[in-house]
PDB file of C-alpha atoms in Angstrom:
ATOM      1  CA  UNK X 220       0.000   0.000   0.000  1.00  0.00           C
ATOM      2  CA  UNK X 221       1.823   3.042  -1.212  1.00  0.00           C
ATOM      3  CA  UNK X 222       1.085   6.598  -0.227  1.00  0.00           C
ATOM      4  CA  UNK X 223       0.275   8.884  -3.098  1.00  0.00           C
ATOM      5  CA  UNK X 224       0.943  12.588  -3.262  1.00  0.00           C
ATOM      6  CA  UNK X 225      -1.070  12.956  -6.490  1.00  0.00           C
ATOM      7  CA  UNK X 226      -4.626  11.802  -5.910  1.00  0.00           C
ATOM      8  CA  UNK X 227      -5.910   9.350  -8.494  1.00  0.00           C
ATOM      9  CA  UNK X 228      -9.628  10.039  -9.119  1.00  0.00           C
ATOM     10  CA  UNK X 229     -10.730   6.437  -8.447  1.00  0.00           C
ATOM     11  CA  UNK X 230      -8.626   6.155  -5.292  1.00  0.00           C
ATOM     12  CA  UNK X 231     -10.079   9.425  -4.007  1.00  0.00           C
ATOM     13  CA  UNK X 232     -13.651   8.309  -4.816  1.00  0.00           C
ATOM     14  CA  UNK X 233     -13.089   4.923  -3.176  1.00  0.00           C
ATOM     15  CA  UNK X 234     -11.722   6.562  -0.046  1.00  0.00           C
ATOM     16  CA  UNK X 235     -14.702   8.917   0.123  1.00  0.00           C
ATOM     17  CA  UNK X 236     -17.038   5.957  -0.385  1.00  0.00           C
ATOM     18  CA  UNK X 237     -15.398   4.070   2.476  1.00  0.00           C
ATOM     19  CA  UNK X 238     -15.781   7.106   4.727  1.00  0.00           C
ATOM     20  CA  UNK X 239     -19.433   7.615   3.707  1.00  0.00           C
ATOM     21  CA  UNK X 240     -20.298   3.957   4.280  1.00  0.00           C
ATOM     22  CA  UNK X 241     -18.482   3.924   7.632  1.00  0.00           C
ATOM     23  CA  UNK X 242     -20.307   7.036   8.802  1.00  0.00           C
ATOM     24  CA  UNK X 243     -23.649   5.714   7.523  1.00  0.00           C
ATOM     25  CA  UNK X 244     -23.110   2.731   9.828  1.00  0.00           C
ATOM     26  CA  UNK X 245     -22.283   5.015  12.744  1.00  0.00           C
ATOM     27  CA  UNK X 246     -18.747   3.641  12.981  1.00  0.00           C
ATOM     28  CA  UNK X 247     -15.740   5.578  14.168  1.00  0.00           C
ATOM     29  CA  UNK X 248     -12.289   5.078  12.680  1.00  0.00           C
ATOM     30  CA  UNK X 249     -11.365   3.309  15.918  1.00  0.00           C
ATOM     31  CA  UNK X 250     -14.231   0.846  15.517  1.00  0.00           C
ATOM     32  CA  UNK X 251     -13.178   0.185  11.928  1.00  0.00           C
ATOM     33  CA  UNK X 252      -9.608  -0.307  13.149  1.00  0.00           C
ATOM     34  CA  UNK X 253     -10.770  -2.960  15.615  1.00  0.00           C
ATOM     35  CA  UNK X 254     -12.619  -4.832  12.875  1.00  0.00           C
ATOM     36  CA  UNK X 255      -9.872  -4.605  10.260  1.00  0.00           C
ATOM     37  CA  UNK X 256      -6.651  -4.510  12.257  1.00  0.00           C
ATOM     38  CA  UNK X 257      -5.575  -1.487  10.192  1.00  0.00           C
ATOM     39  CA  UNK X 258      -4.212   1.430  12.216  1.00  0.00           C
ATOM     40  CA  UNK X 259      -6.365   4.574  12.413  1.00  0.00           C
ATOM     41  CA  UNK X 260      -3.774   6.824  10.763  1.00  0.00           C
ATOM     42  CA  UNK X 261      -3.659   4.511   7.737  1.00  0.00           C
ATOM     43  CA  UNK X 262      -7.471   4.291   7.575  1.00  0.00           C
ATOM     44  CA  UNK X 263      -7.596   8.084   7.611  1.00  0.00           C
ATOM     45  CA  UNK X 264      -5.181   8.220   4.668  1.00  0.00           C
ATOM     46  CA  UNK X 265      -7.319   5.633   2.860  1.00  0.00           C
ATOM     47  CA  UNK X 266     -10.469   7.687   3.350  1.00  0.00           C
ATOM     48  CA  UNK X 267      -8.735  10.813   2.058  1.00  0.00           C
ATOM     49  CA  UNK X 268      -7.569   8.962  -1.064  1.00  0.00           C
ATOM     50  CA  UNK X 269      -3.854   9.112  -0.271  1.00  0.00           C
ATOM     51  CA  UNK X 270      -3.270   5.358  -0.262  1.00  0.00           C
ATOM     52  CA  UNK X 271      -3.536   2.848  -3.101  1.00  0.00           C
ATOM     53  CA  UNK X 272      -5.245  -0.178  -1.566  1.00  0.00           C
ATOM     54  CA  UNK X 273      -4.362  -3.798  -2.042  1.00  0.00           C
ATOM     55  CA  UNK X 274      -7.117  -6.281  -2.789  1.00  0.00           C
ATOM     56  CA  UNK X 275      -6.645  -7.717   0.696  1.00  0.00           C
ATOM     57  CA  UNK X 276      -7.184  -4.330   2.311  1.00  0.00           C
ATOM     58  CA  UNK X 277     -10.309  -3.710   0.226  1.00  0.00           C
ATOM     59  CA  UNK X 278     -11.596  -7.103   1.361  1.00  0.00           C
ATOM     60  CA  UNK X 279     -10.884  -6.399   5.054  1.00  0.00           C
ATOM     61  CA  UNK X 280     -12.548  -2.988   4.951  1.00  0.00           C
ATOM     62  CA  UNK X 281     -15.553  -4.228   2.966  1.00  0.00           C
ATOM     63  CA  UNK X 282     -16.189  -7.123   5.330  1.00  0.00           C
ATOM     64  CA  UNK X 283     -15.782  -4.869   8.373  1.00  0.00           C
ATOM     65  CA  UNK X 284     -18.508  -2.669   6.882  1.00  0.00           C
ATOM     66  CA  UNK X 285     -20.706  -5.718   6.263  1.00  0.00           C
ATOM     67  CA  UNK X 286     -20.247  -5.579   2.494  1.00  0.00           C
ATOM     68  CA  UNK X 287     -18.695  -7.606  -0.269  1.00  0.00           C
ATOM     69  CA  UNK X 288     -15.542  -6.165  -1.859  1.00  0.00           C
ATOM     70  CA  UNK X 289     -17.380  -5.828  -5.185  1.00  0.00           C
ATOM     71  CA  UNK X 290     -20.106  -3.726  -3.580  1.00  0.00           C
ATOM     72  CA  UNK X 291     -17.508  -1.513  -1.945  1.00  0.00           C
ATOM     73  CA  UNK X 292     -15.747  -0.642  -5.203  1.00  0.00           C
ATOM     74  CA  UNK X 293     -18.938   0.050  -7.172  1.00  0.00           C
ATOM     75  CA  UNK X 294     -19.303   3.793  -7.412  1.00  0.00           C
ATOM     76  CA  UNK X 295     -22.996   4.683  -7.775  1.00  0.00           C
ATOM     77  CA  UNK X 296     -22.315   7.941  -9.563  1.00  0.00           C
ATOM     78  CA  UNK X 297     -20.421   6.133 -12.323  1.00  0.00           C
ATOM     79  CA  UNK X 298     -23.349   4.389 -14.030  1.00  0.00           C
ATOM     80  CA  UNK X 299     -26.963   3.339 -13.712  1.00  0.00           C
ATOM     81  CA  UNK X 300     -25.982  -0.247 -12.847  1.00  0.00           C
ATOM     82  CA  UNK X 301     -23.871   0.867  -9.916  1.00  0.00           C
ATOM     83  CA  UNK X 302     -26.710   3.124  -8.730  1.00  0.00           C
ATOM     84  CA  UNK X 303     -29.118   0.164  -8.789  1.00  0.00           C
ATOM     85  CA  UNK X 304     -26.647  -2.028  -6.925  1.00  0.00           C
ATOM     86  CA  UNK X 305     -26.173   0.756  -4.369  1.00  0.00           C
ATOM     87  CA  UNK X 306     -29.919   0.979  -3.737  1.00  0.00           C
ATOM     88  CA  UNK X 307     -30.166  -2.803  -3.451  1.00  0.00           C
ATOM     89  CA  UNK X 308     -27.341  -2.787  -0.936  1.00  0.00           C
ATOM     90  CA  UNK X 309     -29.395  -0.562   1.337  1.00  0.00           C
ATOM     91  CA  UNK X 310     -32.475  -2.815   1.231  1.00  0.00           C
ATOM     92  CA  UNK X 311     -33.338  -5.182   4.038  1.00  0.00           C
ATOM     93  CA  UNK X 312     -32.752  -8.894   3.478  1.00  0.00           C
ATOM     94  CA  UNK X 313     -36.534  -9.496   3.469  1.00  0.00           C
ATOM     95  CA  UNK X 314     -37.167  -6.835   0.867  1.00  0.00           C
ATOM     96  CA  UNK X 315     -34.354  -8.195  -1.315  1.00  0.00           C
ATOM     97  CA  UNK X 316     -35.756 -11.729  -1.034  1.00  0.00           C
ATOM     98  CA  UNK X 317     -39.241 -10.550  -2.090  1.00  0.00           C
ATOM     99  CA  UNK X 318     -37.793  -8.607  -5.003  1.00  0.00           C
ATOM    100  CA  UNK X 319     -35.724 -11.610  -6.097  1.00  0.00           C
ATOM    101  CA  UNK X 320     -38.830 -13.825  -5.977  1.00  0.00           C
ATOM    102  CA  UNK X 321     -40.787 -11.379  -8.140  1.00  0.00           C
ATOM    103  CA  UNK X 322     -37.964 -11.043 -10.653  1.00  0.00           C
ATOM    104  CA  UNK X 323     -37.474 -14.817 -10.798  1.00  0.00           C
ATOM    105  CA  UNK X 324     -41.201 -15.396 -11.311  1.00  0.00           C
ATOM    106  CA  UNK X 325     -41.487 -12.829 -14.085  1.00  0.00           C
ATOM    107  CA  UNK X 326     -38.332 -14.121 -15.744  1.00  0.00           C
ATOM    108  CA  UNK X 327     -39.607 -17.715 -15.780  1.00  0.00           C
ATOM    109  CA  UNK X 328     -42.879 -16.550 -17.348  1.00  0.00           C
ATOM    110  CA  UNK X 329     -41.008 -14.850 -20.174  1.00  0.00           C
ATOM    111  CA  UNK X 330     -38.677 -17.788 -20.733  1.00  0.00           C
ATOM    112  CA  UNK X 331     -41.472 -20.275 -21.449  1.00  0.00           C
ATOM    113  CA  UNK X 332     -41.628 -21.037 -25.128  1.00  0.00           C
ATOM    114  CA  UNK X 333     -45.033 -20.631 -26.721  1.00  0.00           C
ATOM    115  CA  UNK X 334     -46.602 -23.830 -28.004  1.00  0.00           C
ATOM    116  CA  UNK X 335     -47.145 -24.050 -31.742  1.00  0.00           C
ATOM    117  CA  UNK X 336     -50.751 -23.587 -32.846  1.00  0.00           C
ATOM    118  CA  UNK X 337     -52.718 -26.784 -32.982  1.00  0.00           C
ATOM    119  CA  UNK X 338     -50.420 -28.504 -30.478  1.00  0.00           C
ATOM    120  CA  UNK X 339     -52.174 -30.443 -27.714  1.00  0.00           C
ATOM    121  CA  UNK X 340     -49.164 -31.642 -25.730  1.00  0.00           C
ATOM    122  CA  UNK X 341     -47.887 -30.299 -22.366  1.00  0.00           C
TER     123      UNK X 341
END
């Protein structure tokens, strides 16, 4: 994990996202430190976009925030897909399960092939 003097736009956005997600969960840097084992000063640099993260560090931070690494690195302002994933990430497990059931049901209805006219089979 190297410290950067010139802020890379993605690194800065990722750091801000980590900070926003941490604060949304009501976590202090100290609480995140306890969950990740990463010292507070380093976490502060991460959140300010001064540190290029390793995959392992992204994984530790994501899991400490109760997220998957993929969800952590999706930036909702980048595209519609990321915005949808962001909204889904804020849904309760019950609401996600109901939505998944509805999507699965509607998908299976569309995937059924129409029977040819005059066909009497199943």
